[in-house]
Amino acid sequence: MIKRLIAATSIATLCLVSGAAAAEKVEMWVRSGIGDAFKKVVEAYNANHENQVVATEVPFSELVQKYATAIAGGQAPDALSMDLIYNPAFAAAGQLEDLTDWAKALPYFNSLSPSHVRLGTYQDRIYGLPLSVETSVFAWNKDLYKKAGLDPEKAPATWDEITANAEKIRALGEDTYGFYFSGGGCGGCMIFTFTPLVWGAGADILSADSKAATLDTPQMRKAVDIYRNMVKKDLVPAGAASDNGANFLTFTNGKIGQQSLGAFAIGTLVTEHPDINFGVTLIPGVEGTPSSFAGGDNFVITKGTKKIDAVKEFLEYVYSVDGQKVMAKYGSLPTRGDIADKVLEGLDPRMQVGLKAIGVAKTPYTLQFNDLINSANGPWASFTNAAIFGDDVDGAFSSAQSEMQSIIDSGQ
Amino acid sequence: MTGSGLPRQSSPRRRRRSQWRGLAYIAPAMALVIVFFIMPVLFTGWMSLHNWPLMGASRWIGFNNYFRMYNDSRFITALNFTAYYTVIVTIAIFSVAFPLAIFVEKERQFVSAYRTIIFLPVVVGLATASLLWVWLANVDSGFIGPALKGLDLVAKSPNLLATFDTAFLTIVVMVVWKIAGFTMIILLTGLQAIPAELNEAARIDGAGRWQRFVHLTLPLMRKTIALALIVSVTGSILAFDQFYIMTAGGPQNKMISVVYYIFNQSFVSFNLGYGAALSIALLAILVAISIVQLWLLRAGEDHP
């Protein structure tokens, strides 16, 4: 019944489409909040190609369920810019086009970001290719540093230093704060900006084979203390406690002294907030050793789309020097290692910090990323909220640890 | 349902014909119920017997989804929270709506303006109202917090949505603001249906304002009050939008209602089969509660 309904609707859609002009319109979804790079590369492509890409932004916290339900309802877009961590799950469900032969024939295939290709691969077939490369970095506002009597050119290297700086910046006035993080209900933000504190110190929240939750470590306790302490001292705006990620870019308001951000924010700041004078460095670990989250998006094609050639043409444009330059100008790091230097040439030197972060960055690997980490109701999101803003730190550790383990166990 | 139990004096033939006619009258409504209620429920029941991922093939697993509920502490937590919310919100709505209904029942100056103002929030969608209140409650750019601070009532603008107590209070106030007007209208029709002569007679017999309210208005309002309560209880048990939009189930997952939990199971964890089983369980709970409420109402009718 439902299948027939779906079939009928897709036939209707096909009739509409085949009546249109010869140029193809590719429907593509992209998660919102990752900056302008993708939007700009679509604009650039549309300006000098007959085929057109229509990009629809979907709130990043809802992209997975929207895409999954759209697939089930036969309404999925032709292609998707998908957070790379979800790629294996969708490939395993058989919903994506196999790109293996085409991908391997690309002359630059071997220089594409390897961790993206790894997450895009399922059972030796390739279902996703890198679209944007993203790392988390630490940014500070140089003007506020200067006002607070700090050396604006000196990047902080430890959390003691960051906390001390935050106190001086907070002392500047009522609505100027030393630090910010989207901690209230944004698991995705916190895995991106907060776990580098423990990764740098050699700990992790999951075991190497993803079969055990390893949340309760001395390193994580220390990391929690650092953040708790800053919240307690009123160095962080109160809104952080309920931020679901909507205000991730609070740093752009110019009243935040320091914040961990994505490299994409460098592009956004440079192009949209040129008045903010900021520096970028790697996120220190709790013992000083820096780390980062290597993330970003893979490009996937919905199984069965009729416009696969048009989609491929667009992706080849993204990989061209022109496409890569547009992406880089608006904050996405180069996805092709062979032309990285050429792409970043003449661009803001702070982008190089994002590139450097790749060298120390980690990408968690689990098929249950949404359940465990990204979902607003997952154990990771509720742990960071409870541990940093709540009254019972021990309780937060033990309940998150056991809930994570039970989700891992129930997922076979 | 077709009224066959009514002791009417008529020939069997005529009665049969009028039954067919009655059936024809309700056929369109029945078709709607079958297509949009009965069939989806049957389909949900069928789904609940499967391991049914959002993507990929489903697999028959019998009643395993139902056994799973017993050990699902998050489901039990959601049930408890929903019950707590339902009780609080129902009492809150009722205790605001009843005085309002009495207030706007009497003919007085500007009474239709009062009625309109109180009813206005009802026409706003629940999602829209939730978003509006998210803004109102925002600690920095909103209205409530900065206003409290501006009036020097607090030293620092509070983040209402950051702790359970204040976030829960904010949501209850929002829901009362949004729904009380509707309940008021229901109660108002009940009040207006009480014949004026009864009040008149009671007054002549020397009954005071309070006595008339307790011994006359309340008993005569019984059915209307029951209706208002049933509507409120059913609505609250199915609450979802406000928790999803205003706090995303937070802080710390303490505000996840049953429907929200079903949503999470179905569309975050992609367990459509388990979500379907939970839906069936919730339907059973709703039916049970409604039966009890209707039974209480009937029981009262025999001896008013």
XYZ file of C-alpha atoms in Angstrom:
716
model
C 0.000 0.000 0.000
C 2.579 2.481 1.141
C 5.084 1.236 -1.398
C 2.563 1.721 -4.168
C 1.868 5.229 -2.935
C 5.567 5.997 -2.955
C 5.922 4.552 -6.432
C 3.019 6.670 -7.651
C 4.521 9.832 -6.205
C 7.925 9.178 -7.678
C 6.413 8.501 -11.092
C 4.579 11.797 -10.813
C 7.849 13.496 -9.911
C 9.572 11.864 -12.858
C 6.939 13.137 -15.270
C 7.402 16.649 -13.937
C 11.159 16.373 -14.236
C 11.279 14.945 -17.760
C 9.059 17.778 -18.936
C 11.698 20.294 -17.879
C 14.586 21.591 -19.989
C 17.593 19.469 -20.867
C 19.709 21.005 -18.119
C 19.453 19.020 -14.919
C 18.500 20.372 -11.549
C 20.297 18.506 -8.828
C 18.632 18.555 -5.437
C 21.175 18.508 -2.697
C 20.974 18.807 1.058
C 23.564 20.290 3.309
C 23.624 20.625 7.069
C 23.307 24.161 8.343
C 25.815 25.733 10.670
C 28.981 24.534 9.013
C 29.750 27.810 7.351
C 29.528 29.226 3.884
C 32.032 27.157 1.925
C 29.494 24.806 0.432
C 26.937 27.481 -0.412
C 29.598 29.511 -2.165
C 30.915 26.620 -4.226
C 27.343 25.898 -5.355
C 26.942 29.524 -6.403
C 30.213 29.415 -8.310
C 29.226 26.171 -10.033
C 25.757 27.412 -10.982
C 27.219 30.572 -12.457
C 29.135 28.793 -15.215
C 27.434 25.433 -15.758
C 24.286 24.488 -17.569
C 23.286 22.005 -14.881
C 22.219 23.606 -11.659
C 22.542 22.547 -8.048
C 19.742 23.460 -5.682
C 21.092 23.259 -2.145
C 18.696 23.022 0.787
C 19.988 23.673 4.276
C 18.745 21.327 6.974
C 19.452 21.971 10.679
C 22.517 19.905 11.433
C 20.934 18.193 14.435
C 18.065 16.898 12.274
C 19.820 16.027 9.056
C 20.168 12.320 9.780
C 16.542 11.662 10.648
C 15.282 13.942 7.863
C 17.382 12.110 5.310
C 16.447 8.678 6.646
C 12.739 9.471 6.621
C 13.022 11.081 3.182
C 14.596 7.897 1.863
C 11.817 5.832 3.430
C 9.244 8.165 1.877
C 10.850 8.264 -1.553
C 11.512 12.000 -1.263
C 15.249 11.974 -0.779
C 17.438 14.542 -2.550
C 19.813 13.368 -5.272
C 22.860 13.976 -3.164
C 23.826 14.986 0.311
C 26.627 16.648 2.179
C 26.702 14.232 5.090
C 28.657 14.415 8.313
C 31.267 11.765 7.592
C 30.660 9.855 10.825
C 27.228 8.740 9.564
C 28.517 7.487 6.249
C 29.084 3.831 7.271
C 25.592 3.456 8.743
C 23.861 4.721 5.603
C 26.134 2.694 3.353
C 25.445 -0.421 5.425
C 21.708 0.141 4.993
C 22.145 0.008 1.217
C 20.803 3.492 0.571
C 23.774 5.014 -1.240
C 25.167 4.746 -4.743
C 28.335 2.726 -5.112
C 30.960 5.175 -6.394
C 33.926 2.822 -6.356
C 34.762 2.603 -10.059
C 34.260 6.260 -10.776
C 36.173 7.350 -7.661
C 39.162 5.137 -8.364
C 39.355 6.494 -11.879
C 39.788 10.061 -10.602
C 43.420 11.010 -11.279
C 43.751 12.548 -7.807
C 41.946 9.753 -5.939
C 44.976 8.864 -3.837
C 45.422 12.387 -2.565
C 41.842 12.783 -1.283
C 41.583 13.147 2.495
C 42.238 9.572 3.669
C 40.077 9.616 6.823
C 37.099 10.755 4.761
C 37.636 7.976 2.252
C 38.023 5.502 5.140
C 34.646 6.512 6.601
C 33.117 6.546 3.127
C 34.150 2.932 2.558
C 32.001 -0.005 3.556
C 32.984 -3.592 2.810
C 35.634 -2.449 0.314
C 33.207 -0.396 -1.746
C 33.255 3.397 -1.736
C 29.982 5.190 -0.985
C 31.226 8.604 0.056
C 33.943 11.034 -0.975
C 35.314 14.027 0.910
C 33.458 17.281 0.422
C 34.692 19.458 3.238
C 37.466 18.873 5.718
C 36.979 20.260 9.159
C 39.121 20.425 12.272
C 38.502 22.038 15.637
C 40.823 24.833 16.716
C 41.098 27.359 19.529
C 40.440 31.018 18.767
C 41.065 34.125 20.836
C 39.973 37.714 20.346
C 43.079 39.858 20.029
C 41.307 43.144 20.737
C 39.916 41.840 24.010
C 43.343 40.420 24.909
C 44.844 43.856 24.384
C 42.147 45.565 26.443
C 42.673 43.084 29.266
C 46.385 43.758 29.283
C 47.346 40.434 27.730
C 49.776 39.887 24.895
C 47.493 39.587 21.846
C 50.097 37.734 19.798
C 50.770 35.041 22.396
C 48.645 31.931 21.895
C 47.701 30.222 25.169
C 49.183 26.746 25.464
C 47.582 25.388 28.639
C 44.162 25.524 30.247
C 45.611 27.265 33.316
C 46.644 30.040 30.996
C 43.270 30.079 29.243
C 41.433 30.283 32.585
C 43.671 33.069 33.864
C 43.184 35.000 30.617
C 39.440 34.433 30.818
C 39.332 35.998 34.275
C 41.131 39.113 33.087
C 38.838 39.447 30.075
C 35.722 38.928 32.219
C 36.921 41.772 34.429
C 36.550 44.140 31.461
C 32.824 44.494 31.929
C 29.325 43.236 32.259
C 28.747 41.542 28.907
C 32.307 40.618 28.044
C 33.120 37.015 28.811
C 36.322 35.022 28.876
C 35.154 31.772 27.308
C 32.230 30.169 25.504
C 31.058 26.684 24.555
C 27.734 25.216 23.338
C 27.396 22.865 26.254
C 23.784 22.694 27.323
C 22.434 20.205 24.849
C 24.774 19.923 21.891
C 26.598 16.615 21.865
C 27.971 17.312 18.406
C 29.498 20.623 19.519
C 31.068 19.096 22.602
C 32.610 16.092 20.861
C 34.129 18.588 18.444
C 35.491 21.113 20.920
C 35.727 19.360 24.295
C 37.068 15.829 23.672
C 40.359 17.200 22.248
C 41.144 18.048 25.896
C 41.257 14.354 26.785
C 42.500 13.100 23.417
C 45.574 15.271 23.751
C 46.199 13.642 27.138
C 45.909 10.134 25.714
C 42.397 9.239 26.917
C 39.231 8.620 24.912
C 35.530 8.170 25.594
C 35.316 4.883 23.685
C 37.715 1.971 23.508
C 39.659 1.504 20.282
C 37.202 -1.127 19.012
C 34.183 1.041 20.064
C 32.887 -1.835 22.199
C 33.366 -0.218 25.597
C 32.551 3.186 27.025
C 35.632 4.636 28.708
C 34.221 7.924 29.879
C 35.401 7.892 33.474
C 39.112 8.647 33.261
C 41.295 10.996 35.338
C 41.809 13.054 32.179
C 38.062 13.507 31.662
C 37.623 14.413 35.344
C 40.278 17.054 34.895
C 38.696 18.395 31.711
C 35.319 18.614 33.427
C 36.919 20.471 36.345
C 38.450 23.041 34.012
C 35.083 23.822 32.399
C 33.145 23.660 35.703
C 35.572 26.056 37.257
C 35.098 28.591 34.459
C 31.317 28.304 34.704
C 31.429 28.700 38.481
C 33.601 31.783 38.199
C 31.054 33.325 35.812
C 33.541 33.482 32.947
C 31.030 31.884 30.539
C 27.721 33.494 29.447
C 24.705 31.897 31.143
C 23.224 31.008 27.744
C 25.827 28.249 27.340
C 23.862 26.071 29.761
C 20.915 25.742 27.379
C 22.627 26.211 24.012
C 21.653 23.399 21.653
C 24.226 24.442 19.085
C 22.221 27.334 17.664
C 24.700 29.797 19.162
C 27.831 27.854 18.345
C 29.332 30.925 16.686
C 28.811 33.232 19.671
C 32.476 34.237 19.296
C 31.425 36.308 16.291
C 29.620 38.803 18.541
C 33.004 40.183 19.575
C 32.359 39.896 23.290
C 33.841 36.453 23.842
C 37.541 36.366 24.653
C 38.250 32.753 23.773
C 36.404 29.808 22.259
C 37.098 26.486 20.601
C 35.673 26.570 17.079
C 35.802 24.730 13.800
C 38.251 25.764 11.130
C 35.184 26.712 9.070
C 34.649 29.589 11.493
C 37.929 31.124 10.321
C 36.388 31.606 6.890
C 33.114 32.896 8.329
C 34.950 35.352 10.576
C 37.242 36.591 7.816
C 34.478 37.103 5.253
C 31.527 38.137 7.429
C 33.023 39.626 10.577
C 36.147 41.380 9.326
C 36.030 43.673 12.365
C 36.953 40.821 14.695
C 40.687 40.591 15.141
C 41.423 37.054 16.224
C 44.186 34.493 16.547
C 43.981 30.733 16.063
C 45.914 27.910 17.681
C 45.458 24.233 18.453
C 43.219 23.178 21.352
C 45.442 22.266 24.309
C 44.844 18.977 26.099
C 44.423 18.880 29.873
C 48.157 18.247 30.137
C 49.058 20.717 27.423
C 49.470 18.415 24.405
C 47.109 19.718 21.752
C 44.582 17.711 19.805
C 41.652 18.222 17.455
C 38.596 16.576 15.943
C 38.986 15.652 12.283
C 35.558 15.882 10.808
C 33.715 17.424 7.977
C 31.375 16.147 5.348
C 31.347 13.405 2.799
C 29.528 13.658 -0.479
C 27.037 10.821 -0.914
C 24.564 10.054 -3.703
C 21.143 8.619 -2.953
C 20.704 5.183 -4.469
C 18.601 5.212 -7.621
C 18.812 8.889 -8.500
C 18.438 9.556 -12.228
C 20.838 12.461 -12.179
C 23.996 10.682 -11.251
C 26.020 12.145 -14.131
C 25.076 15.689 -13.247
C 25.974 14.998 -9.623
C 29.380 13.664 -10.648
C 29.997 16.700 -12.819
C 29.367 18.911 -9.810
C 31.698 16.910 -7.583
C 34.463 17.089 -10.185
C 34.058 20.848 -10.132
C 34.369 20.863 -6.328
C 37.651 18.960 -6.675
C 39.032 21.287 -9.335
C 41.523 23.959 -8.300
C 38.819 26.605 -8.808
C 36.308 24.747 -6.675
C 38.834 24.032 -3.954
C 39.855 27.670 -3.877
C 36.269 28.826 -3.393
C 35.789 26.289 -0.601
C 39.021 27.342 1.091
C 38.230 31.029 0.817
C 35.083 30.420 2.852
C 36.753 28.217 5.418
C 36.835 24.591 4.289
C 40.294 23.064 4.304
C 41.569 21.502 1.055
C 40.263 17.990 0.447
C 42.989 17.275 -2.103
C 46.425 16.939 -0.543
C 48.215 17.279 -3.922
C 47.062 20.855 -4.442
C 46.683 21.977 -0.805
C 49.509 24.496 -0.961
C 48.239 25.950 -4.203
C 44.714 26.220 -2.785
C 45.751 27.986 0.414
C 48.113 30.298 -1.433
C 47.292 33.921 -0.727
C 44.605 32.999 1.758
C 44.482 33.917 5.407
C 47.511 32.304 7.112
C 45.306 31.238 10.021
C 43.887 28.561 7.722
C 47.250 26.836 8.053
C 46.479 26.172 11.734
C 43.417 24.222 10.646
C 45.584 22.241 8.263
C 48.149 21.628 11.007
C 45.374 20.335 13.270
C 44.780 17.426 10.880
C 48.150 16.064 11.970
C 47.068 15.648 15.611
C 43.329 15.143 15.080
C 41.166 12.116 15.831
C 37.942 10.858 14.279
C 35.878 8.528 16.459
C 34.658 5.443 14.667
C 31.327 3.933 15.719
C 28.170 2.935 13.899
C 26.144 4.362 16.798
C 27.446 7.897 16.618
C 23.997 9.472 16.649
C 22.647 7.435 19.576
C 25.767 7.812 21.686
C 27.078 11.241 20.888
C 25.201 13.550 18.542
C 21.611 13.105 19.691
C 20.459 15.827 22.080
C 19.082 13.031 24.260
C 22.096 10.783 24.023
C 24.333 9.981 27.004
C 27.199 12.201 25.823
C 25.080 15.367 25.525
C 23.420 14.808 28.856
C 26.778 13.944 30.466
C 28.470 17.171 29.423
C 25.493 19.161 30.668
C 25.229 17.330 33.993
C 28.964 17.173 34.680
C 29.699 20.794 33.854
C 26.516 22.551 34.993
C 24.986 20.070 37.457
C 25.497 19.482 41.164
C 26.420 15.807 41.081
C 29.561 15.189 39.058
C 30.060 11.605 40.234
C 26.462 10.776 39.404
C 26.878 12.306 35.950
C 29.933 10.125 35.293
C 28.392 6.890 36.472
C 25.021 7.259 34.786
C 26.508 8.363 31.438
C 29.090 5.577 31.566
C 26.443 2.914 32.136
C 23.987 4.342 29.605
C 26.666 4.503 26.936
C 27.637 0.911 27.641
C 24.047 -0.273 27.461
C 23.496 1.455 24.109
C 26.685 -0.110 22.757
C 25.618 -3.541 24.032
C 22.085 -3.315 22.647
C 23.466 -2.425 19.199
C 24.836 -6.014 18.920
C -23.543 3.295 18.640
C -26.336 3.308 16.090
C -28.895 3.946 18.783
C -30.485 0.489 18.624
C -30.773 0.417 22.375
C -33.258 3.264 22.451
C -36.795 2.170 23.356
C -38.573 3.646 20.357
C -42.041 2.596 19.271
C -41.790 1.748 15.581
C -42.185 -1.174 13.228
C -39.116 -3.388 12.718
C -39.070 -2.537 9.022
C -39.098 1.157 9.479
C -36.487 0.863 12.187
C -34.255 -1.162 9.867
C -34.650 1.384 7.111
C -33.812 4.269 9.384
C -30.792 2.336 10.583
C -29.533 2.077 7.000
C -30.162 5.722 6.495
C -28.250 6.540 9.644
C -25.398 4.393 8.486
C -25.330 6.249 5.175
C -25.122 9.529 7.041
C -22.128 8.469 9.053
C -20.433 6.600 6.203
C -18.107 9.463 5.200
C -17.038 9.926 8.802
C -16.593 6.172 9.184
C -14.460 6.068 6.048
C -12.242 8.780 7.484
C -11.928 6.929 10.781
C -11.093 3.682 9.015
C -8.502 5.204 6.701
C -6.872 7.594 9.134
C -7.278 5.810 12.449
C -8.107 2.106 12.265
C -5.745 1.255 9.419
C -2.746 3.136 10.823
C -3.346 1.505 14.212
C -3.457 -1.941 12.639
C -0.332 -1.148 10.643
C 1.401 0.117 13.789
C 0.438 -3.096 15.554
C 1.917 -5.087 12.677
C 5.110 -3.028 12.777
C 5.425 -3.491 16.530
C 5.925 -7.225 15.992
C 9.019 -6.616 13.872
C 12.525 -5.426 14.219
C 11.869 -2.608 11.763
C 14.772 -0.255 11.070
C 14.037 3.030 9.335
C 16.303 1.882 6.499
C 16.712 -1.693 5.382
C 14.672 -4.870 5.725
C 12.378 -5.658 8.640
C 12.373 -8.947 10.525
C 9.566 -10.659 12.464
C 10.361 -10.897 16.185
C 6.949 -11.579 17.725
C 6.317 -9.850 21.033
C 9.942 -9.126 21.849
C 9.443 -5.377 21.509
C 6.786 -5.555 24.218
C 8.990 -7.574 26.584
C 11.733 -5.032 26.038
C 9.617 -2.248 27.534
C 9.650 -3.819 31.000
C 13.391 -3.375 31.325
C 13.586 -0.045 29.546
C 14.360 2.387 32.346
C 14.260 5.376 29.983
C 10.694 4.476 29.004
C 9.675 4.177 32.668
C 11.293 7.549 33.385
C 9.408 9.092 30.473
C 6.135 7.579 31.737
C 6.692 8.983 35.221
C 7.591 12.385 33.891
C 4.529 12.446 31.614
C 2.251 11.502 34.520
C 3.798 14.222 36.689
C 3.444 16.798 33.925
C -0.166 15.755 33.212
C -1.230 16.155 36.834
C 0.480 19.521 37.300
C -0.646 20.986 34.004
C -4.231 19.784 34.324
C -4.579 21.289 37.787
C -2.887 24.501 36.657
C -5.034 24.932 33.539
C -8.218 24.169 35.423
C -7.525 26.498 38.304
C -6.805 29.328 35.902
C -9.609 28.600 33.432
C -12.466 28.169 35.911
C -12.154 31.583 37.597
C -11.702 33.124 34.144
C -14.873 31.432 32.911
C -16.810 32.766 35.889
C -15.276 36.187 35.306
C -16.294 36.408 31.662
C -19.682 34.729 32.114
C -21.398 37.730 33.685
C -22.403 40.511 31.358
C -20.080 43.372 32.186
C -18.316 46.118 30.349
C -15.760 44.973 27.751
C -16.678 41.338 28.417
C -16.292 40.269 24.797
C -12.928 41.993 24.677
C -11.840 39.988 27.736
C -13.059 36.769 26.171
C -11.180 37.498 22.961
C -7.952 38.403 24.724
C -8.021 35.277 26.858
C -8.855 33.096 23.880
C -6.272 34.591 21.495
C -3.294 32.353 22.426
C -5.403 29.285 21.571
C -5.238 30.117 17.869
C -1.437 30.232 17.926
C 0.113 26.896 16.979
C 1.824 25.048 19.802
C 5.145 24.984 17.960
C 4.917 28.702 17.264
C 4.046 29.412 20.881
C 6.985 27.294 22.027
C 9.402 29.187 19.807
C 7.982 32.471 21.036
C 8.591 31.416 24.622
C 12.085 30.184 23.877
C 12.806 33.742 22.878
C 10.962 35.219 25.865
C 12.960 32.995 28.209
C 16.319 33.629 26.559
C 18.804 34.751 29.149
C 20.512 37.444 27.073
C 18.288 38.599 24.249
C 14.886 37.579 25.569
C 12.322 39.382 27.651
C 11.675 37.713 30.999
C 15.230 37.474 32.323
C 16.407 40.911 31.200
C 13.101 42.417 32.439
C 13.549 40.902 35.903
C 17.038 42.294 35.947
C 15.896 45.654 34.633
C 13.402 45.884 37.488
C 16.221 45.056 39.912
C 14.357 41.978 41.111
C 17.399 39.790 40.427
C 21.093 40.589 40.350
C 21.723 38.664 37.155
C 19.435 37.681 34.299
C 18.493 34.022 34.959
C 18.735 31.291 32.331
C 15.245 29.893 32.803
C 15.718 26.938 30.487
C 18.945 25.726 32.100
C 17.648 23.985 35.227
C 14.812 21.518 35.561
C 12.694 23.538 38.001
C 12.724 26.828 36.119
C 12.448 25.186 32.693
C 9.511 23.075 33.842
C 7.821 26.108 35.339
C 8.364 28.058 32.108
C 6.786 25.280 30.068
C 3.813 24.945 32.425
C 3.209 28.694 32.324
C 3.461 28.655 28.525
C 0.980 25.787 28.231
C -1.462 27.418 30.659
C -1.212 30.680 28.723
C -1.795 28.787 25.489
C -4.566 26.363 26.560
C -6.487 28.036 29.397
C -8.576 30.076 26.964
C -9.847 26.913 25.302
C -10.769 25.303 28.625
C -12.401 28.573 29.616
C -14.677 28.426 26.569
C -15.714 24.846 27.400
C -16.506 25.819 30.988
C -18.256 28.989 29.858
C -20.737 27.040 27.747
C -21.422 24.856 30.783
C -22.010 27.872 32.978
C -24.316 29.459 30.456
C -26.360 26.268 30.190
C -27.419 26.535 33.838
C -30.950 27.991 33.847
C -31.053 31.404 35.441
C -34.252 30.477 37.331
C -32.370 27.918 39.426
C -29.966 30.567 40.643
C -32.865 32.916 41.180
C -34.781 30.325 43.226
C -31.734 29.476 45.314
C -31.160 33.137 46.047
C -34.765 33.570 47.174
C -34.278 30.571 49.454
C -31.457 32.500 51.054
C -28.439 30.680 49.580
C -25.296 32.790 49.587
C -22.864 33.194 46.724
C -20.578 30.384 47.941
C -23.447 28.038 48.755
C -24.926 28.527 45.310
C -21.550 27.796 43.752
C -20.952 24.602 45.730
C -24.456 23.156 45.748
C -25.814 24.388 42.454
C -23.144 25.394 39.937
C -20.626 22.651 40.637
C -23.065 19.697 40.454
C -24.669 21.056 37.297
C -21.250 21.636 35.756
C -20.151 18.076 36.424
C -20.300 16.929 32.809
C -18.635 20.026 31.455
C -15.862 19.842 34.034
C -15.332 16.190 33.189
C -15.065 17.051 29.506
C -12.547 19.805 30.216
C -10.477 17.437 32.352
C -10.553 14.620 29.803
C -9.432 16.973 27.044
C -6.623 18.319 29.211
C -5.448 14.916 30.427
C -5.446 13.409 26.946
C -3.610 16.405 25.514
C -1.000 16.377 28.252
C -0.280 12.674 27.950
C 0.439 13.264 24.263
C 2.608 16.342 24.908
C 5.655 16.616 22.664
C 6.163 19.916 20.817
C 6.937 22.086 23.818
C 9.600 19.741 25.189
C 11.148 19.161 21.793
C 11.317 22.834 20.898
C 11.895 24.585 24.201
C 14.492 22.382 25.877
C 15.115 19.434 23.534
C 14.238 17.146 26.428
C 16.819 18.790 28.637
C 18.311 19.762 30.909
C 19.997 16.398 31.234
C 17.130 14.503 29.587
C 14.846 15.128 32.536
C 11.989 16.388 30.367
C 11.413 13.609 27.879
C 7.723 12.801 27.577
C 6.480 9.441 26.332
C 5.747 10.742 22.843
C 9.190 12.347 22.737
C 10.727 9.022 23.720
C 8.767 7.295 20.950
C 10.036 9.927 18.521
C 13.611 9.317 19.670
C 13.313 5.569 19.330
C 11.748 5.849 15.875
C 13.669 8.683 14.271
C 16.901 9.088 16.208
C 17.702 5.451 16.942
C 15.742 4.326 13.861
C 13.922 1.530 15.754
C 10.534 1.923 14.077
C 9.365 -1.454 15.386
C 10.068 -0.610 18.995
C 8.616 2.875 18.502
C 5.438 1.249 17.159
C 5.230 -1.056 20.188
C 5.630 1.928 22.506
C 2.863 3.734 20.598
C 0.514 0.791 21.053
C 1.325 0.727 24.766
C 0.627 4.453 25.016
C -2.662 3.981 23.158
C -3.644 1.280 25.659
C -2.802 3.588 28.574
C -4.842 6.425 27.031
C -7.836 4.168 26.442
C -7.637 2.855 30.012
C -7.473 6.346 31.507
C -10.352 7.580 29.341
C -12.491 4.584 30.330
C -11.860 5.301 34.015
C -12.700 8.963 33.545
C -15.898 8.217 31.635
C -16.870 5.608 34.216
C -16.399 8.111 37.026
C -18.586 10.538 35.112
C -21.330 7.948 34.559
C -21.189 6.766 38.162
C -21.999 10.278 39.296
C -25.017 10.594 37.020
C -27.207 8.131 38.912
C -27.299 10.127 42.122
C -26.751 13.769 41.411
